[in-house]
PDB file of C-alpha atoms in Angstrom:
ATOM      1  CA  MET A 276    -140.212 -13.411  18.813  1.00  0.00           C
ATOM      2  CA  ILE A 277    -141.111 -17.045  18.137  1.00  0.00           C
ATOM      3  CA  LEU A 278    -137.461 -17.874  17.412  1.00  0.00           C
ATOM      4  CA  GLU A 279    -136.400 -16.458  20.780  1.00  0.00           C
ATOM      5  CA  ILE A 280    -139.042 -18.502  22.631  1.00  0.00           C
ATOM      6  CA  LEU A 281    -137.981 -21.644  20.784  1.00  0.00           C
ATOM      7  CA  SER A 282    -134.326 -20.950  21.610  1.00  0.00           C
ATOM      8  CA  VAL A 283    -135.073 -20.579  25.330  1.00  0.00           C
ATOM      9  CA  GLY A 284    -137.099 -23.802  25.243  1.00  0.00           C
ATOM     10  CA  LEU A 285    -134.289 -25.569  23.394  1.00  0.00           C
ATOM     11  CA  ILE A 286    -131.667 -24.649  26.001  1.00  0.00           C
ATOM     12  CA  ILE A 287    -133.966 -25.407  28.967  1.00  0.00           C
ATOM     13  CA  SER A 288    -134.881 -28.845  27.607  1.00  0.00           C
ATOM     14  CA  ALA A 289    -131.182 -29.549  26.876  1.00  0.00           C
ATOM     15  CA  CYS A 290    -130.337 -28.671  30.501  1.00  0.00           C
ATOM     16  CA  LEU A 291    -133.180 -30.889  31.748  1.00  0.00           C
ATOM     17  CA  ALA A 292    -131.954 -33.757  29.540  1.00  0.00           C
ATOM     18  CA  ILE A 293    -128.515 -33.577  31.141  1.00  0.00           C
ATOM     19  CA  PHE A 294    -129.367 -32.793  34.762  1.00  0.00           C
ATOM     20  CA  LEU A 295    -132.550 -34.809  35.456  1.00  0.00           C
ATOM     21  CA  ASP A 296    -131.776 -37.950  37.451  1.00  0.00           C
ATOM     22  CA  GLU A 297    -134.424 -40.270  35.995  1.00  0.00           C
ATOM     23  CA  ALA A 298    -133.366 -41.827  32.680  1.00  0.00           C
ATOM     24  CA  VAL A 299    -136.860 -41.824  31.162  1.00  0.00           C
ATOM     25  CA  TYR A 300    -137.510 -38.162  32.037  1.00  0.00           C
ATOM     26  CA  SER A 301    -134.088 -37.325  30.640  1.00  0.00           C
ATOM     27  CA  VAL A 302    -135.014 -38.998  27.341  1.00  0.00           C
ATOM     28  CA  ALA A 303    -138.351 -37.139  27.355  1.00  0.00           C
ATOM     29  CA  ALA A 304    -136.447 -33.854  27.755  1.00  0.00           C
ATOM     30  CA  LEU A 305    -134.190 -34.867  24.852  1.00  0.00           C
ATOM     31  CA  ALA A 306    -137.341 -35.495  22.803  1.00  0.00           C
ATOM     32  CA  GLY A 307    -138.374 -31.919  23.607  1.00  0.00           C
ATOM     33  CA  THR A 308    -134.954 -30.645  22.530  1.00  0.00           C
ATOM     34  CA  LEU A 309    -135.098 -32.412  19.169  1.00  0.00           C
ATOM     35  CA  PHE A 310    -138.717 -31.354  18.564  1.00  0.00           C
ATOM     36  CA  LEU A 311    -137.909 -27.712  19.370  1.00  0.00           C
ATOM     37  CA  ALA A 312    -134.837 -27.843  17.118  1.00  0.00           C
ATOM     38  CA  SER A 313    -137.083 -29.149  14.354  1.00  0.00           C
ATOM     39  CA  LEU A 314    -139.558 -26.304  14.939  1.00  0.00           C
ATOM     40  CA  LEU A 315    -136.677 -23.805  14.947  1.00  0.00           C
ATOM     41  CA  TYR A 316    -135.581 -25.039  11.520  1.00  0.00           C
ATOM     42  CA  ALA A 317    -139.160 -24.928  10.231  1.00  0.00           C
ATOM     43  CA  PHE A 318    -139.670 -21.323  11.400  1.00  0.00           C
ATOM     44  CA  SER A 319    -136.312 -20.371   9.839  1.00  0.00           C
ATOM     45  CA  ASP A 320    -137.551 -21.533   6.400  1.00  0.00           C
ATOM     46  CA  ALA A 321    -135.299 -24.608   6.553  1.00  0.00           C
ATOM     47  CA  LEU A 322    -138.157 -27.047   5.940  1.00  0.00           C
ATOM     48  CA  PHE A 323    -135.880 -29.712   4.507  1.00  0.00           C
ATOM     49  CA  ALA A 324    -133.753 -29.744   7.682  1.00  0.00           C
ATOM     50  CA  ALA A 325    -136.853 -29.643   9.907  1.00  0.00           C
ATOM     51  CA  ILE A 326    -138.405 -32.743   8.344  1.00  0.00           C
ATOM     52  CA  PHE A 327    -135.132 -34.684   8.503  1.00  0.00           C
ATOM     53  CA  GLN A 328    -134.525 -33.630  12.118  1.00  0.00           C
ATOM     54  CA  PHE A 329    -138.051 -34.692  13.069  1.00  0.00           C
ATOM     55  CA  ALA A 330    -137.752 -38.068  11.302  1.00  0.00           C
ATOM     56  CA  VAL A 331    -134.312 -38.857  12.733  1.00  0.00           C
ATOM     57  CA  GLY A 332    -135.340 -37.670  16.202  1.00  0.00           C
ATOM     58  CA  ALA A 333    -138.526 -39.760  16.206  1.00  0.00           C
ATOM     59  CA  GLY A 334    -136.616 -42.918  15.266  1.00  0.00           C
ATOM     60  CA  THR A 335    -133.852 -42.355  17.802  1.00  0.00           C
ATOM     61  CA  LEU A 336    -136.236 -41.516  20.626  1.00  0.00           C
ATOM     62  CA  ALA A 337    -138.461 -44.531  20.059  1.00  0.00           C
ATOM     63  CA  VAL A 338    -135.450 -46.771  20.684  1.00  0.00           C
ATOM     64  CA  LEU A 339    -134.120 -44.552  23.468  1.00  0.00           C
ATOM     65  CA  PHE A 340    -137.367 -44.774  25.452  1.00  0.00           C
ATOM     66  CA  LEU A 341    -137.093 -48.555  25.410  1.00  0.00           C
ATOM     67  CA  ALA A 342    -133.405 -48.415  26.348  1.00  0.00           C
ATOM     68  CA  GLY A 343    -134.118 -45.861  29.081  1.00  0.00           C
ATOM     69  CA  GLU A 344    -136.798 -48.070  30.585  1.00  0.00           C
ATOM     70  CA  MET A 345    -134.521 -51.109  30.416  1.00  0.00           C
ATOM     71  CA  LEU A 346    -131.372 -49.458  31.752  1.00  0.00           C
ATOM     72  CA  SER A 347    -132.820 -47.371  34.569  1.00  0.00           C
ATOM     73  CA  GLU A 348    -131.636 -49.005  37.785  1.00  0.00           C
ATOM     74  CA  THR A 349    -132.156 -46.470  40.560  1.00  0.00           C
ATOM     75  CA  SER A 350    -135.432 -44.779  41.409  1.00  0.00           C
ATOM     76  CA  THR A 351    -133.940 -41.435  42.442  1.00  0.00           C
ATOM     77  CA  LYS A 352    -136.089 -38.388  41.867  1.00  0.00           C
ATOM     78  CA  THR A 353    -135.115 -34.821  41.139  1.00  0.00           C
ATOM     79  CA  SER A 354    -136.523 -32.505  43.797  1.00  0.00           C
ATOM     80  CA  GLN A 355    -138.784 -29.579  42.928  1.00  0.00           C
ATOM     81  CA  LYS A 356    -136.090 -27.144  44.026  1.00  0.00           C
ATOM     82  CA  ASN A 357    -133.472 -28.696  41.754  1.00  0.00           C
ATOM     83  CA  LEU A 358    -135.927 -28.728  38.851  1.00  0.00           C
ATOM     84  CA  LEU A 359    -136.540 -24.990  39.223  1.00  0.00           C
ATOM     85  CA  LEU A 360    -132.785 -24.432  39.512  1.00  0.00           C
ATOM     86  CA  ILE A 361    -132.166 -26.342  36.271  1.00  0.00           C
ATOM     87  CA  ILE A 362    -134.843 -24.297  34.470  1.00  0.00           C
ATOM     88  CA  ALA A 363    -133.306 -21.072  35.816  1.00  0.00           C
ATOM     89  CA  VAL A 364    -129.859 -22.158  34.607  1.00  0.00           C
ATOM     90  CA  GLY A 365    -131.379 -22.947  31.195  1.00  0.00           C
ATOM     91  CA  VAL A 366    -132.965 -19.483  30.958  1.00  0.00           C
ATOM     92  CA  LEU A 367    -129.663 -17.848  31.986  1.00  0.00           C
ATOM     93  CA  LEU A 368    -127.705 -19.853  29.427  1.00  0.00           C
ATOM     94  CA  SER A 369    -130.129 -18.947  26.660  1.00  0.00           C
ATOM     95  CA  LEU A 370    -129.846 -15.184  27.270  1.00  0.00           C
ATOM     96  CA  PRO A 371    -126.605 -14.721  25.260  1.00  0.00           C
ATOM     97  CA  ALA A 372    -128.114 -16.681  22.381  1.00  0.00           C
ATOM     98  CA  ILE A 373    -131.195 -14.443  22.349  1.00  0.00           C
ATOM     99  CA  PHE A 374    -129.492 -11.078  22.669  1.00  0.00           C
ATOM    100  CA  LEU A 375    -126.426 -11.770  20.551  1.00  0.00           C
ATOM    101  CA  SER A 376    -127.488 -14.066  17.761  1.00  0.00           C
ATOM    102  CA  VAL A 377    -130.949 -15.388  16.862  1.00  0.00           C
ATOM    103  CA  SER A 378    -132.400 -13.132  14.211  1.00  0.00           C
ATOM    104  CA  GLY A 379    -131.480 -14.445  10.804  1.00  0.00           C
ATOM    105  CA  THR A 380    -133.339 -16.611   8.393  1.00  0.00           C
ATOM    106  CA  PRO A 381    -131.122 -19.341   6.944  1.00  0.00           C
ATOM    107  CA  SER A 382    -132.808 -20.732   3.884  1.00  0.00           C
ATOM    108  CA  VAL A 383    -132.126 -24.287   2.846  1.00  0.00           C
ATOM    109  CA  LEU A 384    -134.966 -24.452   0.392  1.00  0.00           C
ATOM    110  CA  SER A 385    -135.424 -21.364  -1.695  1.00  0.00           C
ATOM    111  CA  GLY A 386    -138.094 -21.633  -4.314  1.00  0.00           C
ATOM    112  CA  ILE A 387    -138.132 -25.408  -4.762  1.00  0.00           C
ATOM    113  CA  SER A 388    -140.381 -27.983  -3.171  1.00  0.00           C
ATOM    114  CA  PHE A 389    -139.203 -30.617  -0.728  1.00  0.00           C
ATOM    115  CA  GLY A 390    -139.828 -33.431  -3.215  1.00  0.00           C
ATOM    116  CA  GLU A 391    -137.785 -31.680  -5.905  1.00  0.00           C
ATOM    117  CA  ALA A 392    -134.941 -31.048  -3.493  1.00  0.00           C
ATOM    118  CA  LEU A 393    -134.978 -34.630  -2.254  1.00  0.00           C
ATOM    119  CA  TRP A 394    -135.359 -36.602  -5.464  1.00  0.00           C
ATOM    120  CA  ASP A 395    -134.131 -34.271  -8.220  1.00  0.00           C
ATOM    121  CA  SER A 396    -131.247 -32.414  -6.596  1.00  0.00           C
ATOM    122  CA  ARG A 397    -130.011 -34.846  -3.961  1.00  0.00           C
ATOM    123  CA  ALA A 398    -131.263 -38.268  -5.054  1.00  0.00           C
ATOM    124  CA  VAL A 399    -127.785 -39.837  -5.171  1.00  0.00           C
ATOM    125  CA  ASP A 400    -126.915 -38.476  -1.707  1.00  0.00           C
ATOM    126  CA  VAL A 401    -130.127 -39.812  -0.213  1.00  0.00           C
ATOM    127  CA  VAL A 402    -129.667 -43.276  -1.743  1.00  0.00           C
ATOM    128  CA  LEU A 403    -126.011 -43.447  -0.661  1.00  0.00           C
ATOM    129  CA  GLN A 404    -126.789 -42.329   2.875  1.00  0.00           C
ATOM    130  CA  GLY A 405    -129.579 -44.887   3.048  1.00  0.00           C
ATOM    131  CA  LEU A 406    -127.045 -47.505   1.992  1.00  0.00           C
ATOM    132  CA  VAL A 407    -124.642 -46.369   4.729  1.00  0.00           C
ATOM    133  CA  ILE A 408    -127.367 -46.504   7.383  1.00  0.00           C
ATOM    134  CA  MET A 409    -128.476 -49.940   6.199  1.00  0.00           C
ATOM    135  CA  THR A 410    -124.873 -51.211   6.357  1.00  0.00           C
ATOM    136  CA  VAL A 411    -124.447 -49.891   9.890  1.00  0.00           C
ATOM    137  CA  ALA A 412    -127.770 -51.431  10.940  1.00  0.00           C
ATOM    138  CA  LEU A 413    -126.718 -54.780   9.469  1.00  0.00           C
ATOM    139  CA  GLY A 414    -123.370 -54.496  11.259  1.00  0.00           C
ATOM    140  CA  ILE A 415    -125.102 -53.893  14.576  1.00  0.00           C
ATOM    141  CA  VAL A 416    -127.436 -56.854  14.017  1.00  0.00           C
ATOM    142  CA  ILE A 417    -124.474 -59.123  13.203  1.00  0.00           C
ATOM    143  CA  VAL A 418    -122.513 -57.946  16.272  1.00  0.00           C
ATOM    144  CA  LEU A 419    -125.502 -58.533  18.569  1.00  0.00           C
ATOM    145  CA  HIS A 420    -126.177 -61.928  16.953  1.00  0.00           C
ATOM    146  CA  GLU A 421    -122.543 -62.998  17.412  1.00  0.00           C
ATOM    147  CA  LYS A 422    -122.701 -61.787  21.003  1.00  0.00           C
ATOM    148  CA  ARG A 423    -125.805 -63.857  21.663  1.00  0.00           C
ATOM    149  CA  ASN A 424    -124.223 -66.929  20.072  1.00  0.00           C
ATOM    150  CA  GLY A 425    -121.103 -66.407  22.207  1.00  0.00           C
ATOM    151  CA  GLU A 426    -123.207 -66.282  25.375  1.00  0.00           C
ATOM    152  CA  LYS A 427    -124.932 -69.568  24.477  1.00  0.00           C
TER     153      LYS A 427
ATOM    154  CA  MET B  48    -123.211 -15.315   9.598  1.00  0.00           C
ATOM    155  CA  MET B  49    -123.419 -15.062  13.376  1.00  0.00           C
ATOM    156  CA  ASP B  50    -127.055 -16.209  13.468  1.00  0.00           C
ATOM    157  CA  TYR B  51    -127.521 -19.238  15.704  1.00  0.00           C
ATOM    158  CA  VAL B  52    -123.770 -19.572  16.372  1.00  0.00           C
ATOM    159  CA  ILE B  53    -124.057 -18.729  20.060  1.00  0.00           C
ATOM    160  CA  LEU B  54    -127.143 -20.922  20.420  1.00  0.00           C
ATOM    161  CA  SER B  55    -125.304 -23.890  18.923  1.00  0.00           C
ATOM    162  CA  LEU B  56    -122.215 -23.109  21.026  1.00  0.00           C
ATOM    163  CA  THR B  57    -124.370 -23.128  24.173  1.00  0.00           C
ATOM    164  CA  LEU B  58    -125.855 -26.488  23.177  1.00  0.00           C
ATOM    165  CA  LEU B  59    -122.353 -27.791  22.451  1.00  0.00           C
ATOM    166  CA  ALA B  60    -121.129 -26.615  25.871  1.00  0.00           C
ATOM    167  CA  ILE B  61    -124.046 -28.339  27.653  1.00  0.00           C
ATOM    168  CA  GLY B  62    -123.354 -31.531  25.693  1.00  0.00           C
ATOM    169  CA  ILE B  63    -119.628 -31.508  26.466  1.00  0.00           C
ATOM    170  CA  TYR B  64    -120.343 -30.814  30.160  1.00  0.00           C
ATOM    171  CA  GLY B  65    -122.659 -33.828  30.261  1.00  0.00           C
ATOM    172  CA  LEU B  66    -120.153 -35.983  28.397  1.00  0.00           C
ATOM    173  CA  LEU B  67    -117.417 -35.148  30.916  1.00  0.00           C
ATOM    174  CA  THR B  68    -119.368 -35.268  34.167  1.00  0.00           C
ATOM    175  CA  LYS B  69    -122.161 -37.820  33.839  1.00  0.00           C
ATOM    176  CA  ARG B  70    -121.407 -41.439  34.728  1.00  0.00           C
ATOM    177  CA  HIS B  71    -124.532 -43.158  33.412  1.00  0.00           C
ATOM    178  CA  LEU B  72    -124.100 -44.465  29.848  1.00  0.00           C
ATOM    179  CA  LEU B  73    -127.559 -43.257  28.810  1.00  0.00           C
ATOM    180  CA  LYS B  74    -126.669 -39.721  29.927  1.00  0.00           C
ATOM    181  CA  VAL B  75    -123.466 -39.961  27.892  1.00  0.00           C
ATOM    182  CA  PHE B  76    -125.600 -40.923  24.906  1.00  0.00           C
ATOM    183  CA  VAL B  77    -127.939 -37.969  25.527  1.00  0.00           C
ATOM    184  CA  SER B  78    -124.875 -35.697  25.659  1.00  0.00           C
ATOM    185  CA  VAL B  79    -123.648 -37.043  22.311  1.00  0.00           C
ATOM    186  CA  GLU B  80    -127.119 -36.381  20.844  1.00  0.00           C
ATOM    187  CA  LEU B  81    -126.982 -32.783  22.096  1.00  0.00           C
ATOM    188  CA  ILE B  82    -123.536 -32.300  20.527  1.00  0.00           C
ATOM    189  CA  ALA B  83    -124.859 -33.714  17.243  1.00  0.00           C
ATOM    190  CA  THR B  84    -127.859 -31.352  17.420  1.00  0.00           C
ATOM    191  CA  ALA B  85    -125.494 -28.418  17.951  1.00  0.00           C
ATOM    192  CA  ALA B  86    -123.457 -29.489  14.906  1.00  0.00           C
ATOM    193  CA  THR B  87    -126.600 -29.830  12.774  1.00  0.00           C
ATOM    194  CA  LEU B  88    -127.770 -26.383  13.886  1.00  0.00           C
ATOM    195  CA  ASN B  89    -124.431 -25.026  12.698  1.00  0.00           C
ATOM    196  CA  PHE B  90    -124.822 -26.726   9.331  1.00  0.00           C
ATOM    197  CA  VAL B  91    -128.312 -25.236   8.906  1.00  0.00           C
ATOM    198  CA  MET B  92    -126.912 -21.844   9.808  1.00  0.00           C
ATOM    199  CA  LEU B  93    -124.010 -22.181   7.351  1.00  0.00           C
ATOM    200  CA  VAL B  94    -126.129 -23.364   4.400  1.00  0.00           C
ATOM    201  CA  PRO B  95    -126.717 -19.897   2.869  1.00  0.00           C
ATOM    202  CA  SER B  96    -122.997 -19.112   2.867  1.00  0.00           C
ATOM    203  CA  LEU B  97    -121.996 -22.538   1.513  1.00  0.00           C
ATOM    204  CA  GLY B  98    -124.449 -22.556  -1.362  1.00  0.00           C
ATOM    205  CA  LYS B  99    -127.686 -24.485  -1.490  1.00  0.00           C
ATOM    206  CA  GLY B 100    -126.506 -27.797  -2.974  1.00  0.00           C
ATOM    207  CA  LEU B 101    -123.390 -28.167  -0.851  1.00  0.00           C
ATOM    208  CA  GLY B 102    -125.269 -27.109   2.278  1.00  0.00           C
ATOM    209  CA  GLU B 103    -127.972 -29.714   1.748  1.00  0.00           C
ATOM    210  CA  ALA B 104    -125.361 -32.405   1.100  1.00  0.00           C
ATOM    211  CA  PHE B 105    -123.582 -31.514   4.372  1.00  0.00           C
ATOM    212  CA  LEU B 106    -126.918 -31.533   6.160  1.00  0.00           C
ATOM    213  CA  ILE B 107    -127.851 -35.012   4.945  1.00  0.00           C
ATOM    214  CA  LEU B 108    -124.359 -36.222   5.815  1.00  0.00           C
ATOM    215  CA  ALA B 109    -124.690 -34.767   9.330  1.00  0.00           C
ATOM    216  CA  PHE B 110    -128.090 -36.416   9.879  1.00  0.00           C
ATOM    217  CA  SER B 111    -126.981 -39.817   8.616  1.00  0.00           C
ATOM    218  CA  THR B 112    -123.770 -39.676  10.659  1.00  0.00           C
ATOM    219  CA  ASP B 113    -125.847 -38.764  13.708  1.00  0.00           C
ATOM    220  CA  THR B 114    -128.127 -41.753  13.082  1.00  0.00           C
ATOM    221  CA  CYS B 115    -125.175 -44.141  12.633  1.00  0.00           C
ATOM    222  CA  VAL B 116    -123.490 -42.872  15.808  1.00  0.00           C
ATOM    223  CA  SER B 117    -126.771 -43.297  17.716  1.00  0.00           C
ATOM    224  CA  GLY B 118    -127.134 -46.870  16.462  1.00  0.00           C
ATOM    225  CA  VAL B 119    -123.588 -47.862  17.371  1.00  0.00           C
ATOM    226  CA  ILE B 120    -123.771 -46.258  20.845  1.00  0.00           C
ATOM    227  CA  LEU B 121    -127.137 -47.892  21.568  1.00  0.00           C
ATOM    228  CA  ALA B 122    -125.805 -51.300  20.512  1.00  0.00           C
ATOM    229  CA  LEU B 123    -122.748 -50.830  22.754  1.00  0.00           C
ATOM    230  CA  LEU B 124    -125.002 -49.704  25.600  1.00  0.00           C
ATOM    231  CA  VAL B 125    -127.152 -52.833  25.366  1.00  0.00           C
ATOM    232  CA  VAL B 126    -124.105 -55.139  25.090  1.00  0.00           C
ATOM    233  CA  VAL B 127    -122.380 -53.527  28.091  1.00  0.00           C
ATOM    234  CA  HIS B 128    -125.560 -53.675  30.183  1.00  0.00           C
ATOM    235  CA  LYS B 129    -126.100 -57.342  29.296  1.00  0.00           C
ATOM    236  CA  LYS B 130    -122.486 -58.297  30.006  1.00  0.00           C
ATOM    237  CA  TYR B 131    -121.864 -56.352  33.205  1.00  0.00           C
ATOM    238  CA  GLY B 132    -125.383 -55.717  34.503  1.00  0.00           C
ATOM    239  CA  THR B 133    -124.721 -52.029  35.076  1.00  0.00           C
ATOM    240  CA  SER B 134    -124.638 -48.823  33.061  1.00  0.00           C
ATOM    241  CA  ASP B 135    -122.478 -46.820  35.444  1.00  0.00           C
ATOM    242  CA  ILE B 136    -119.048 -45.996  33.981  1.00  0.00           C
ATOM    243  CA  GLY B 137    -117.456 -45.914  37.454  1.00  0.00           C
ATOM    244  CA  ASP B 138    -118.708 -49.413  38.248  1.00  0.00           C
ATOM    245  CA  LEU B 139    -117.481 -50.677  34.866  1.00  0.00           C
ATOM    246  CA  VAL B 140    -113.987 -49.282  35.520  1.00  0.00           C
ATOM    247  CA  LYS B 141    -113.937 -50.867  38.994  1.00  0.00           C
ATOM    248  CA  MET B 142    -115.011 -54.226  37.552  1.00  0.00           C
ATOM    249  CA  GLU B 143    -112.286 -54.133  34.909  1.00  0.00           C
ATOM    250  CA  GLU B 144    -109.667 -53.157  37.520  1.00  0.00           C
ATOM    251  CA  GLY B 145    -110.782 -56.013  39.775  1.00  0.00           C
ATOM    252  CA  LYS B 146    -110.621 -58.408  36.844  1.00  0.00           C
ATOM    253  CA  GLU B 147    -107.068 -57.290  35.965  1.00  0.00           C
ATOM    254  CA  LYS B 148    -105.955 -57.616  39.611  1.00  0.00           C
ATOM    255  CA  SER B 149    -107.300 -61.150  39.874  1.00  0.00           C
ATOM    256  CA  GLU B 150    -105.575 -62.083  36.629  1.00  0.00           C
ATOM    257  CA  VAL B 151    -102.232 -60.693  37.910  1.00  0.00           C
ATOM    258  CA  GLU B 152    -102.628 -62.559  41.207  1.00  0.00           C
ATOM    259  CA  ALA B 153    -103.395 -65.789  39.379  1.00  0.00           C
TER     260      ALA B 153
END
């Protein structure tokens, strides 16, 4: 039952993230989507995926809130009627998912702890992915720095 | 095998709809995030059939790719907003067209 409720919430918050007019509210709805996805993984015994989803989502959303505040130009507001319509569309869209699919229990971690999985089984992957992320972050910093120098 | 497939397909459809119809760059970014979430959900669902080790490796790869994509899109978003002063794709296209026209006239 809990998986079905989480699925409905996931689809509704995804619809709100797309259809809400205000950028900050849209980002808040996306935060709900990522949090519910994380909970869905946790309740499906995929603890490893849940923790990663939560960590990645928290980092992304912290930056997105700032960007949303900075980039929002118009002060349009979604009316109450439209909000209810979006929620209704979300519930309708989630019906096939509830009745046709959600029931299984995918298991990412079976019998081993998160620490063992992270540092014993997948240590090389984690280090390499960290290296990739660090390289991309450095690339972005260099691009923005060059851009700022070009403007001056 | 079919667990979560329809849920992730629904998320994917919402993301693609947003990607195609929304004109604000932040909404485009939100759509890309939803598509990435749908893909990750699929990976989680496929882990038991792939085998534990391979599934986890795919999962980490999906998360790190998602993070990299987010970083690049956010950097582009900030650069575009600083350069053009708008985040609307329609306005950006109009500005570029105007720029090209003035260059041709000159």
